[in-house]
Amino acid sequence: MDLASNLGGKIDKSDVLTAVEKYEQYHVFHGGNEEERKANYTDMVNKYYDLATSFYEYGWGESFHFAHRWNGESLRESIKRHEHFLALQLGIKPGHKVLDVGCGIGGPLREIARFSNSSVTGINNNEYQITRGKELNRLAGVDKTCNFVKADFMKMPFPENSFDAVYAIEATCHAPDAYGCYKEIYRVLKPGQCFAAYEWCMTDAFDPDNAEHQKIKGEIEIGDGLPDIRLTTKCLEALKQAGFDVIWEKDLAKDSPVPWYLPLDKNHFSLSSFRLTAVGRFITKNMVKVLEYMRLAPQGSQRVSNFLEQAAEGLVDGGRREIFTPMYFFLARKPE
């Protein structure tokens, strides 16, 4: 019932179906194109997260991301370790002022703040996610040290040299322009300090002339609110162009003992992450169908469930073929 009542975020329940139709029209499967998505990225991404956030929280919990995973490690454990690794790479210390770019509802923000005893600000342009995040901060007891700012991370409302560390977890992939995004992060980061991120990217194995590869890319874009998915090399170029010194970078998916896409794989079953499995998603899809029929969930809910399922299939196929990664990691420093 929480899933049904929160579906659509800040969109009026009577307008959810219209929002779904408009969102779908941005994407290639419905006649859209990359230029239109980039030009209207704010509207597209906001619609996506208004429509999808309740599904994300229902399935993933508070941290909406994948993780490098060891054998014997649960999904939840790997997600926390993935966040801790980022904090350690950045050298976050007690009292540091940290920025989370594209923070979602703040799961990583709260985990990193507690792990490092630092103050973390999350920037997010989606009103529903910020409202939800503030409530979760209050419940976690970090509302005095952590906060949210509603703004576009392409035009951040912070003075130059404001933060001791900046990170982004599977978020700056929503930016229409990697260079513009990284340049803005460079501006607000203090000299001598670091920016680290996990980026969603197409790998060198991606062939733009391969129709199946393009289909997989399109499924991920529509299912995850992306204007385009950049190559890892393009992210690296944009970082250097923005002025950063790259300390190290690596696709962490390459040496993950447990495939990052396993929770979504139809051949995998897990009780600990049951809602993400094929059986769990099938039950959720039919539950949403019933709730929509009974008018307990807004019209259009089932279509949201459908494009999220399309994303899951694209992610698994992209992972298996090693043409896509959700964890291209880099650590970069702003020169003194």
C-alpha positions as YAML, in Angstrom:
chain: A
units: angstrom
residues:
- id: 1
  name: MET
  ca: [0.00, 0.00, 0.00]
- id: 2
  name: ASP
  ca: [2.96, 2.34, 0.62]
- id: 3
  name: LEU
  ca: [4.10, 1.64, -2.93]
- id: 4
  name: ALA
  ca: [0.63, 2.42, -4.29]
- id: 5
  name: SER
  ca: [0.07, 5.57, -2.24]
- id: 6
  name: ASN
  ca: [3.48, 7.09, -3.04]
- id: 7
  name: LEU
  ca: [3.52, 6.20, -6.73]
- id: 8
  name: GLY
  ca: [3.82, 9.35, -8.83]
- id: 9
  name: GLY
  ca: [5.68, 11.34, -6.19]
- id: 10
  name: LYS
  ca: [4.64, 15.00, -6.34]
- id: 11
  name: ILE
  ca: [2.61, 14.48, -9.52]
- id: 12
  name: ASP
  ca: [-1.13, 14.73, -8.93]
- id: 13
  name: LYS
  ca: [-2.53, 11.18, -9.03]
- id: 14
  name: SER
  ca: [-4.91, 12.11, -11.83]
- id: 15
  name: ASP
  ca: [-1.95, 13.29, -13.95]
- id: 16
  name: VAL
  ca: [0.28, 10.21, -13.57]
- id: 17
  name: LEU
  ca: [-0.81, 8.58, -16.84]
- id: 18
  name: THR
  ca: [-0.17, 11.80, -18.77]
- id: 19
  name: ALA
  ca: [3.28, 12.08, -17.15]
- id: 20
  name: VAL
  ca: [4.09, 8.48, -18.11]
- id: 21
  name: GLU
  ca: [3.09, 9.14, -21.72]
- id: 22
  name: LYS
  ca: [5.20, 12.31, -21.87]
- id: 23
  name: TYR
  ca: [8.18, 10.54, -20.30]
- id: 24
  name: GLU
  ca: [7.97, 7.62, -22.73]
- id: 25
  name: GLN
  ca: [7.89, 9.99, -25.71]
- id: 26
  name: TYR
  ca: [11.42, 11.17, -24.88]
- id: 27
  name: HIS
  ca: [12.85, 7.74, -25.68]
- id: 28
  name: VAL
  ca: [13.76, 5.88, -28.87]
- id: 29
  name: PHE
  ca: [11.20, 3.11, -28.43]
- id: 30
  name: HIS
  ca: [8.49, 5.80, -28.61]
- id: 31
  name: GLY
  ca: [10.00, 8.01, -31.32]
- id: 32
  name: GLY
  ca: [12.18, 10.23, -29.10]
- id: 33
  name: ASN
  ca: [15.81, 11.16, -29.68]
- id: 34
  name: GLU
  ca: [18.96, 12.00, -27.74]
- id: 35
  name: GLU
  ca: [18.92, 15.73, -28.60]
- id: 36
  name: GLU
  ca: [15.39, 16.15, -27.22]
- id: 37
  name: ARG
  ca: [16.29, 14.26, -24.04]
- id: 38
  name: LYS
  ca: [19.35, 16.44, -23.46]
- id: 39
  name: ALA
  ca: [17.44, 19.65, -24.15]
- id: 40
  name: ASN
  ca: [14.67, 18.65, -21.73]
- id: 41
  name: TYR
  ca: [16.74, 16.69, -19.20]
- id: 42
  name: THR
  ca: [15.29, 18.50, -16.16]
- id: 43
  name: ASP
  ca: [11.70, 17.65, -17.07]
- id: 44
  name: MET
  ca: [12.58, 14.11, -18.18]
- id: 45
  name: VAL
  ca: [14.60, 13.20, -15.08]
- id: 46
  name: ASN
  ca: [12.06, 14.79, -12.71]
- id: 47
  name: LYS
  ca: [9.21, 12.87, -14.29]
- id: 48
  name: TYR
  ca: [11.25, 9.68, -14.10]
- id: 49
  name: TYR
  ca: [11.97, 9.99, -10.37]
- id: 50
  name: ASP
  ca: [8.46, 11.10, -9.50]
- id: 51
  name: LEU
  ca: [7.22, 7.96, -11.24]
- id: 52
  name: ALA
  ca: [9.93, 5.48, -10.20]
- id: 53
  name: THR
  ca: [11.10, 6.41, -6.69]
- id: 54
  name: SER
  ca: [8.48, 4.42, -4.79]
- id: 55
  name: PHE
  ca: [9.37, 1.33, -6.87]
- id: 56
  name: TYR
  ca: [13.07, 1.91, -6.16]
- id: 57
  name: GLU
  ca: [12.55, 2.24, -2.42]
- id: 58
  name: TYR
  ca: [10.26, -0.80, -2.37]
- id: 59
  name: GLY
  ca: [12.84, -2.94, -4.17]
- id: 60
  name: TRP
  ca: [16.25, -1.54, -3.19]
- id: 61
  name: GLY
  ca: [15.72, 0.19, 0.15]
- id: 62
  name: GLU
  ca: [17.22, 3.66, 0.65]
- id: 63
  name: SER
  ca: [20.34, 3.28, -1.53]
- id: 64
  name: PHE
  ca: [19.50, 3.10, -5.23]
- id: 65
  name: HIS
  ca: [22.69, 1.63, -6.65]
- id: 66
  name: PHE
  ca: [24.59, -1.52, -7.56]
- id: 67
  name: ALA
  ca: [27.84, -2.66, -5.90]
- id: 68
  name: HIS
  ca: [31.03, -4.63, -6.33]
- id: 69
  name: ARG
  ca: [30.30, -7.83, -4.40]
- id: 70
  name: TRP
  ca: [32.34, -10.61, -2.79]
- id: 71
  name: ASN
  ca: [31.30, -14.26, -2.57]
- id: 72
  name: GLY
  ca: [29.29, -14.82, 0.62]
- id: 73
  name: GLU
  ca: [28.38, -11.14, 0.88]
- id: 74
  name: SER
  ca: [24.72, -10.12, 0.84]
- id: 75
  name: LEU
  ca: [23.48, -7.38, -1.48]
- id: 76
  name: ARG
  ca: [22.86, -5.03, 1.48]
- id: 77
  name: GLU
  ca: [26.36, -5.64, 2.85]
- id: 78
  name: SER
  ca: [27.93, -4.98, -0.54]
- id: 79
  name: ILE
  ca: [25.99, -1.74, -0.96]
- id: 80
  name: LYS
  ca: [27.23, -0.43, 2.40]
- id: 81
  name: ARG
  ca: [30.81, -1.47, 1.63]
- id: 82
  name: HIS
  ca: [30.57, 0.24, -1.77]
- id: 83
  name: GLU
  ca: [29.65, 3.47, 0.03]
- id: 84
  name: HIS
  ca: [32.35, 3.07, 2.69]
- id: 85
  name: PHE
  ca: [34.97, 2.47, -0.04]
- id: 86
  name: LEU
  ca: [34.04, 5.82, -1.59]
- id: 87
  name: ALA
  ca: [34.40, 7.63, 1.74]
- id: 88
  name: LEU
  ca: [37.78, 6.02, 2.39]
- id: 89
  name: GLN
  ca: [39.06, 6.88, -1.09]
- id: 90
  name: LEU
  ca: [38.08, 10.50, -0.54]
- id: 91
  name: GLY
  ca: [39.75, 10.57, 2.87]
- id: 92
  name: ILE
  ca: [36.65, 12.03, 4.51]
- id: 93
  name: LYS
  ca: [37.35, 12.99, 8.12]
- id: 94
  name: PRO
  ca: [35.19, 14.10, 11.06]
- id: 95
  name: GLY
  ca: [34.02, 17.65, 10.54]
- id: 96
  name: HIS
  ca: [34.53, 17.63, 6.77]
- id: 97
  name: LYS
  ca: [31.88, 19.34, 4.67]
- id: 98
  name: VAL
  ca: [30.90, 16.87, 1.91]
- id: 99
  name: LEU
  ca: [28.62, 17.13, -1.15]
- id: 100
  name: ASP
  ca: [26.56, 14.25, -2.56]
- id: 101
  name: VAL
  ca: [25.73, 15.10, -6.19]
- id: 102
  name: GLY
  ca: [22.38, 13.60, -7.21]
- id: 103
  name: CYS
  ca: [21.64, 12.18, -3.77]
- id: 104
  name: GLY
  ca: [18.29, 10.43, -4.32]
- id: 105
  name: ILE
  ca: [16.47, 9.98, -1.00]
- id: 106
  name: GLY
  ca: [19.80, 10.07, 0.82]
- id: 107
  name: GLY
  ca: [20.66, 6.46, 1.64]
- id: 108
  name: PRO
  ca: [24.39, 6.83, 0.83]
- id: 109
  name: LEU
  ca: [24.41, 10.31, 2.36]
- id: 110
  name: ARG
  ca: [23.28, 8.98, 5.74]
- id: 111
  name: GLU
  ca: [25.59, 5.95, 5.60]
- id: 112
  name: ILE
  ca: [28.68, 8.01, 4.71]
- id: 113
  name: ALA
  ca: [27.86, 10.69, 7.30]
- id: 114
  name: ARG
  ca: [27.61, 8.08, 10.06]
- id: 115
  name: PHE
  ca: [30.65, 6.13, 8.82]
- id: 116
  name: SER
  ca: [32.92, 9.20, 8.65]
- id: 117
  name: ASN
  ca: [31.28, 11.48, 11.25]
- id: 118
  name: SER
  ca: [31.09, 14.21, 8.63]
- id: 119
  name: SER
  ca: [28.47, 16.69, 7.46]
- id: 120
  name: VAL
  ca: [26.94, 15.79, 4.09]
- id: 121
  name: THR
  ca: [24.80, 17.99, 1.86]
- id: 122
  name: GLY
  ca: [22.76, 16.29, -0.83]
- id: 123
  name: ILE
  ca: [21.82, 18.14, -4.01]
- id: 124
  name: ASN
  ca: [18.80, 16.88, -5.92]
- id: 125
  name: ASN
  ca: [16.34, 18.53, -8.30]
- id: 126
  name: ASN
  ca: [13.38, 16.28, -7.42]
- id: 127
  name: GLU
  ca: [11.05, 17.69, -4.79]
- id: 128
  name: TYR
  ca: [9.48, 14.36, -3.83]
- id: 129
  name: GLN
  ca: [12.85, 12.71, -3.19]
- id: 130
  name: ILE
  ca: [14.01, 15.65, -1.05]
- id: 131
  name: THR
  ca: [10.83, 15.57, 1.03]
- id: 132
  name: ARG
  ca: [11.27, 11.83, 1.54]
- id: 133
  name: GLY
  ca: [14.98, 12.23, 2.30]
- id: 134
  name: LYS
  ca: [14.39, 14.86, 4.98]
- id: 135
  name: GLU
  ca: [11.96, 12.55, 6.76]
- id: 136
  name: LEU
  ca: [14.45, 9.66, 6.61]
- id: 137
  name: ASN
  ca: [17.23, 11.96, 7.92]
- id: 138
  name: ARG
  ca: [15.02, 12.85, 10.88]
- id: 139
  name: LEU
  ca: [14.27, 9.20, 11.61]
- id: 140
  name: ALA
  ca: [17.99, 8.33, 11.37]
- id: 141
  name: GLY
  ca: [18.94, 11.20, 13.68]
- id: 142
  name: VAL
  ca: [21.25, 12.95, 11.20]
- id: 143
  name: ASP
  ca: [18.98, 15.89, 10.38]
- id: 144
  name: LYS
  ca: [21.20, 18.28, 12.37]
- id: 145
  name: THR
  ca: [24.37, 17.46, 10.40]
- id: 146
  name: CYS
  ca: [23.01, 16.49, 6.98]
- id: 147
  name: ASN
  ca: [20.74, 18.46, 4.69]
- id: 148
  name: PHE
  ca: [19.29, 18.61, 1.18]
- id: 149
  name: VAL
  ca: [19.32, 21.39, -1.40]
- id: 150
  name: LYS
  ca: [16.84, 21.38, -4.29]
- id: 151
  name: ALA
  ca: [18.80, 22.48, -7.33]
- id: 152
  name: ASP
  ca: [20.16, 21.43, -10.70]
- id: 153
  name: PHE
  ca: [23.68, 20.02, -10.31]
- id: 154
  name: MET
  ca: [24.57, 21.65, -13.64]
- id: 155
  name: LYS
  ca: [24.03, 25.06, -11.93]
- id: 156
  name: MET
  ca: [24.73, 24.61, -8.21]
- id: 157
  name: PRO
  ca: [23.82, 27.39, -5.75]
- id: 158
  name: PHE
  ca: [27.09, 27.13, -3.79]
- id: 159
  name: PRO
  ca: [30.07, 29.51, -3.68]
- id: 160
  name: GLU
  ca: [33.40, 28.45, -5.15]
- id: 161
  name: ASN
  ca: [35.65, 26.24, -2.99]
- id: 162
  name: SER
  ca: [32.84, 25.23, -0.59]
- id: 163
  name: PHE
  ca: [33.41, 21.50, -0.01]
- id: 164
  name: ASP
  ca: [36.17, 19.28, 1.39]
- id: 165
  name: ALA
  ca: [35.01, 16.33, -0.74]
- id: 166
  name: VAL
  ca: [32.44, 15.65, -3.46]
- id: 167
  name: TYR
  ca: [31.06, 12.32, -4.62]
- id: 168
  name: ALA
  ca: [28.41, 11.01, -7.00]
- id: 169
  name: ILE
  ca: [26.94, 7.51, -7.00]
- id: 170
  name: GLU
  ca: [25.31, 6.50, -10.30]
- id: 171
  name: ALA
  ca: [23.84, 10.01, -10.59]
- id: 172
  name: THR
  ca: [25.83, 12.24, -12.94]
- id: 173
  name: CYS
  ca: [24.84, 9.88, -15.77]
- id: 174
  name: HIS
  ca: [21.66, 12.02, -15.80]
- id: 175
  name: ALA
  ca: [23.68, 15.09, -16.82]
- id: 176
  name: PRO
  ca: [23.19, 16.14, -20.45]
- id: 177
  name: ASP
  ca: [26.88, 17.11, -20.63]
- id: 178
  name: ALA
  ca: [29.64, 15.40, -18.62]
- id: 179
  name: TYR
  ca: [32.11, 18.27, -19.01]
- id: 180
  name: GLY
  ca: [29.57, 20.87, -17.81]
- id: 181
  name: CYS
  ca: [28.69, 18.71, -14.81]
- id: 182
  name: TYR
  ca: [32.30, 18.00, -13.81]
- id: 183
  name: LYS
  ca: [33.29, 21.66, -14.31]
- id: 184
  name: GLU
  ca: [30.57, 22.72, -11.87]
- id: 185
  name: ILE
  ca: [31.77, 20.14, -9.34]
- id: 186
  name: TYR
  ca: [35.33, 21.44, -9.84]
- id: 187
  name: ARG
  ca: [34.11, 24.96, -9.06]
- id: 188
  name: VAL
  ca: [32.54, 24.11, -5.67]
- id: 189
  name: LEU
  ca: [35.35, 21.76, -4.52]
- id: 190
  name: LYS
  ca: [38.19, 23.21, -2.44]
- id: 191
  name: PRO
  ca: [41.66, 23.24, -4.07]
- id: 192
  name: GLY
  ca: [43.70, 20.15, -3.26]
- id: 193
  name: GLN
  ca: [40.57, 18.12, -2.46]
- id: 194
  name: CYS
  ca: [39.00, 15.18, -4.31]
- id: 195
  name: PHE
  ca: [35.95, 14.16, -6.31]
- id: 196
  name: ALA
  ca: [35.05, 10.47, -6.66]
- id: 197
  name: ALA
  ca: [32.22, 8.80, -8.53]
- id: 198
  name: TYR
  ca: [30.65, 5.62, -9.77]
- id: 199
  name: GLU
  ca: [29.46, 6.32, -13.33]
- id: 200
  name: TRP
  ca: [27.04, 4.43, -15.56]
- id: 201
  name: CYS
  ca: [28.89, 3.93, -18.85]
- id: 202
  name: MET
  ca: [29.08, 1.94, -22.02]
- id: 203
  name: THR
  ca: [32.41, 0.10, -22.14]
- id: 204
  name: ASP
  ca: [34.92, -0.26, -24.97]
- id: 205
  name: ALA
  ca: [33.10, -3.49, -25.92]
- id: 206
  name: PHE
  ca: [30.04, -1.49, -26.97]
- id: 207
  name: ASP
  ca: [29.60, -1.38, -30.75]
- id: 208
  name: PRO
  ca: [27.40, 1.53, -31.90]
- id: 209
  name: ASP
  ca: [26.81, -0.27, -35.21]
- id: 210
  name: ASN
  ca: [25.47, -3.38, -33.47]
- id: 211
  name: ALA
  ca: [21.64, -3.28, -33.42]
- id: 212
  name: GLU
  ca: [21.42, -5.53, -30.33]
- id: 213
  name: HIS
  ca: [23.87, -3.29, -28.45]
- id: 214
  name: GLN
  ca: [21.80, -0.23, -29.36]
- id: 215
  name: LYS
  ca: [18.60, -1.98, -28.22]
- id: 216
  name: ILE
  ca: [20.17, -2.75, -24.83]
- id: 217
  name: LYS
  ca: [21.39, 0.84, -24.50]
- id: 218
  name: GLY
  ca: [17.89, 2.12, -25.33]
- id: 219
  name: GLU
  ca: [16.27, -0.18, -22.75]
- id: 220
  name: ILE
  ca: [18.58, 1.14, -20.04]
- id: 221
  name: GLU
  ca: [17.97, 4.76, -21.06]
- id: 222
  name: ILE
  ca: [14.16, 4.54, -20.96]
- id: 223
  name: GLY
  ca: [14.13, 2.44, -17.80]
- id: 224
  name: ASP
  ca: [16.52, 4.70, -15.89]
- id: 225
  name: GLY
  ca: [15.77, 8.24, -17.05]
- id: 226
  name: LEU
  ca: [18.99, 8.81, -19.01]
- id: 227
  name: PRO
  ca: [19.50, 11.30, -21.86]
- id: 228
  name: ASP
  ca: [22.44, 9.23, -23.16]
- id: 229
  name: ILE
  ca: [24.97, 6.72, -21.80]
- id: 230
  name: ARG
  ca: [28.55, 7.84, -22.30]
- id: 231
  name: LEU
  ca: [31.62, 5.72, -22.94]
- id: 232
  name: THR
  ca: [34.08, 5.39, -20.05]
- id: 233
  name: THR
  ca: [36.68, 7.16, -22.20]
- id: 234
  name: LYS
  ca: [34.37, 10.16, -22.66]
- id: 235
  name: CYS
  ca: [33.97, 10.52, -18.88]
- id: 236
  name: LEU
  ca: [37.73, 10.42, -18.45]
- id: 237
  name: GLU
  ca: [38.23, 13.04, -21.16]
- id: 238
  name: ALA
  ca: [35.58, 15.31, -19.60]
- id: 239
  name: LEU
  ca: [37.25, 15.06, -16.15]
- id: 240
  name: LYS
  ca: [40.61, 16.16, -17.53]
- id: 241
  name: GLN
  ca: [39.00, 18.89, -19.63]
- id: 242
  name: ALA
  ca: [37.27, 20.23, -16.50]
- id: 243
  name: GLY
  ca: [40.69, 20.64, -14.85]
- id: 244
  name: PHE
  ca: [40.94, 17.58, -12.61]
- id: 245
  name: ASP
  ca: [44.06, 15.50, -12.08]
- id: 246
  name: VAL
  ca: [42.91, 11.88, -12.29]
- id: 247
  name: ILE
  ca: [44.54, 9.83, -9.50]
- id: 248
  name: TRP
  ca: [43.13, 6.49, -10.65]
- id: 249
  name: GLU
  ca: [40.20, 5.05, -12.54]
- id: 250
  name: LYS
  ca: [38.87, 1.56, -13.16]
- id: 251
  name: ASP
  ca: [35.73, -0.32, -14.15]
- id: 252
  name: LEU
  ca: [35.12, -2.13, -10.85]
- id: 253
  name: ALA
  ca: [32.63, -4.49, -12.53]
- id: 254
  name: LYS
  ca: [35.50, -6.29, -14.24]
- id: 255
  name: ASP
  ca: [36.83, -7.99, -11.11]
- id: 256
  name: SER
  ca: [33.62, -8.32, -9.07]
- id: 257
  name: PRO
  ca: [33.49, -12.02, -7.92]
- id: 258
  name: VAL
  ca: [29.68, -11.85, -7.92]
- id: 259
  name: PRO
  ca: [28.23, -10.18, -11.06]
- id: 260
  name: TRP
  ca: [26.76, -6.78, -10.19]
- id: 261
  name: TYR
  ca: [23.60, -7.58, -12.19]
- id: 262
  name: LEU
  ca: [22.91, -10.86, -10.35]
- id: 263
  name: PRO
  ca: [20.04, -9.43, -8.20]
- id: 264
  name: LEU
  ca: [18.09, -8.70, -11.42]
- id: 265
  name: ASP
  ca: [19.00, -11.91, -13.28]
- id: 266
  name: LYS
  ca: [15.93, -14.08, -13.98]
- id: 267
  name: ASN
  ca: [18.01, -17.20, -13.32]
- id: 268
  name: HIS
  ca: [18.90, -16.02, -9.80]
- id: 269
  name: PHE
  ca: [16.78, -16.39, -6.66]
- id: 270
  name: SER
  ca: [17.47, -14.88, -3.24]
- id: 271
  name: LEU
  ca: [15.27, -14.53, -0.18]
- id: 272
  name: SER
  ca: [17.34, -11.61, 1.16]
- id: 273
  name: SER
  ca: [16.70, -9.54, -1.99]
- id: 274
  name: PHE
  ca: [13.47, -11.29, -3.01]
- id: 275
  name: ARG
  ca: [11.71, -8.19, -4.36]
- id: 276
  name: LEU
  ca: [14.45, -7.73, -6.99]
- id: 277
  name: THR
  ca: [14.28, -11.30, -8.29]
- id: 278
  name: ALA
  ca: [12.21, -12.32, -11.32]
- id: 279
  name: VAL
  ca: [9.61, -13.91, -9.02]
- id: 280
  name: GLY
  ca: [9.51, -10.86, -6.78]
- id: 281
  name: ARG
  ca: [9.19, -8.49, -9.74]
- id: 282
  name: PHE
  ca: [6.42, -10.68, -11.23]
- id: 283
  name: ILE
  ca: [4.47, -10.49, -7.97]
- id: 284
  name: THR
  ca: [5.00, -6.72, -7.74]
- id: 285
  name: LYS
  ca: [3.92, -6.21, -11.36]
- id: 286
  name: ASN
  ca: [0.67, -8.12, -10.83]
- id: 287
  name: MET
  ca: [0.05, -6.49, -7.47]
- id: 288
  name: VAL
  ca: [0.37, -3.07, -9.13]
- id: 289
  name: LYS
  ca: [-2.00, -4.22, -11.88]
- id: 290
  name: VAL
  ca: [-4.62, -5.19, -9.29]
- id: 291
  name: LEU
  ca: [-4.14, -1.98, -7.27]
- id: 292
  name: GLU
  ca: [-4.50, 0.13, -10.42]
- id: 293
  name: TYR
  ca: [-7.65, -1.79, -11.40]
- id: 294
  name: MET
  ca: [-9.07, -1.16, -7.90]
- id: 295
  name: ARG
  ca: [-8.14, 2.56, -8.20]
- id: 296
  name: LEU
  ca: [-5.82, 2.26, -5.20]
- id: 297
  name: ALA
  ca: [-2.86, 3.08, -7.43]
- id: 298
  name: PRO
  ca: [-3.06, 5.82, -10.08]
- id: 299
  name: GLN
  ca: [-3.68, 5.08, -13.75]
- id: 300
  name: GLY
  ca: [-0.32, 4.59, -15.46]
- id: 301
  name: SER
  ca: [1.28, 2.70, -12.56]
- id: 302
  name: GLN
  ca: [1.48, -0.53, -14.54]
- id: 303
  name: ARG
  ca: [3.27, 1.25, -17.39]
- id: 304
  name: VAL
  ca: [5.90, 2.51, -14.94]
- id: 305
  name: SER
  ca: [6.36, -1.06, -13.74]
- id: 306
  name: ASN
  ca: [6.73, -2.16, -17.38]
- id: 307
  name: PHE
  ca: [9.51, 0.25, -18.32]
- id: 308
  name: LEU
  ca: [11.36, -0.55, -15.09]
- id: 309
  name: GLU
  ca: [11.17, -4.23, -16.05]
- id: 310
  name: GLN
  ca: [12.49, -3.29, -19.49]
- id: 311
  name: ALA
  ca: [15.42, -1.57, -17.75]
- id: 312
  name: ALA
  ca: [16.15, -4.67, -15.67]
- id: 313
  name: GLU
  ca: [16.35, -6.80, -18.82]
- id: 314
  name: GLY
  ca: [18.62, -4.26, -20.52]
- id: 315
  name: LEU
  ca: [20.91, -4.03, -17.49]
- id: 316
  name: VAL
  ca: [21.30, -7.81, -17.23]
- id: 317
  name: ASP
  ca: [21.95, -8.16, -20.98]
- id: 318
  name: GLY
  ca: [24.40, -5.26, -20.91]
- id: 319
  name: GLY
  ca: [26.21, -6.75, -17.95]
- id: 320
  name: ARG
  ca: [26.43, -10.23, -19.44]
- id: 321
  name: ARG
  ca: [27.83, -8.87, -22.70]
- id: 322
  name: GLU
  ca: [30.15, -6.56, -20.74]
- id: 323
  name: ILE
  ca: [29.08, -3.59, -22.86]
- id: 324
  name: PHE
  ca: [27.69, -1.65, -19.87]
- id: 325
  name: THR
  ca: [28.93, -0.91, -16.36]
- id: 326
  name: PRO
  ca: [27.25, 0.91, -13.45]
- id: 327
  name: MET
  ca: [30.55, 1.27, -11.58]
- id: 328
  name: TYR
  ca: [33.17, 3.00, -13.65]
- id: 329
  name: PHE
  ca: [35.07, 4.45, -10.69]
- id: 330
  name: PHE
  ca: [37.41, 7.40, -10.65]
- id: 331
  name: LEU
  ca: [39.19, 9.47, -8.02]
- id: 332
  name: ALA
  ca: [40.23, 12.93, -9.19]
- id: 333
  name: ARG
  ca: [41.86, 15.89, -7.43]
- id: 334
  name: LYS
  ca: [41.41, 19.61, -7.94]
- id: 335
  name: PRO
  ca: [44.96, 21.04, -8.11]
- id: 336
  name: GLU
  ca: [46.15, 23.39, -5.36]
...
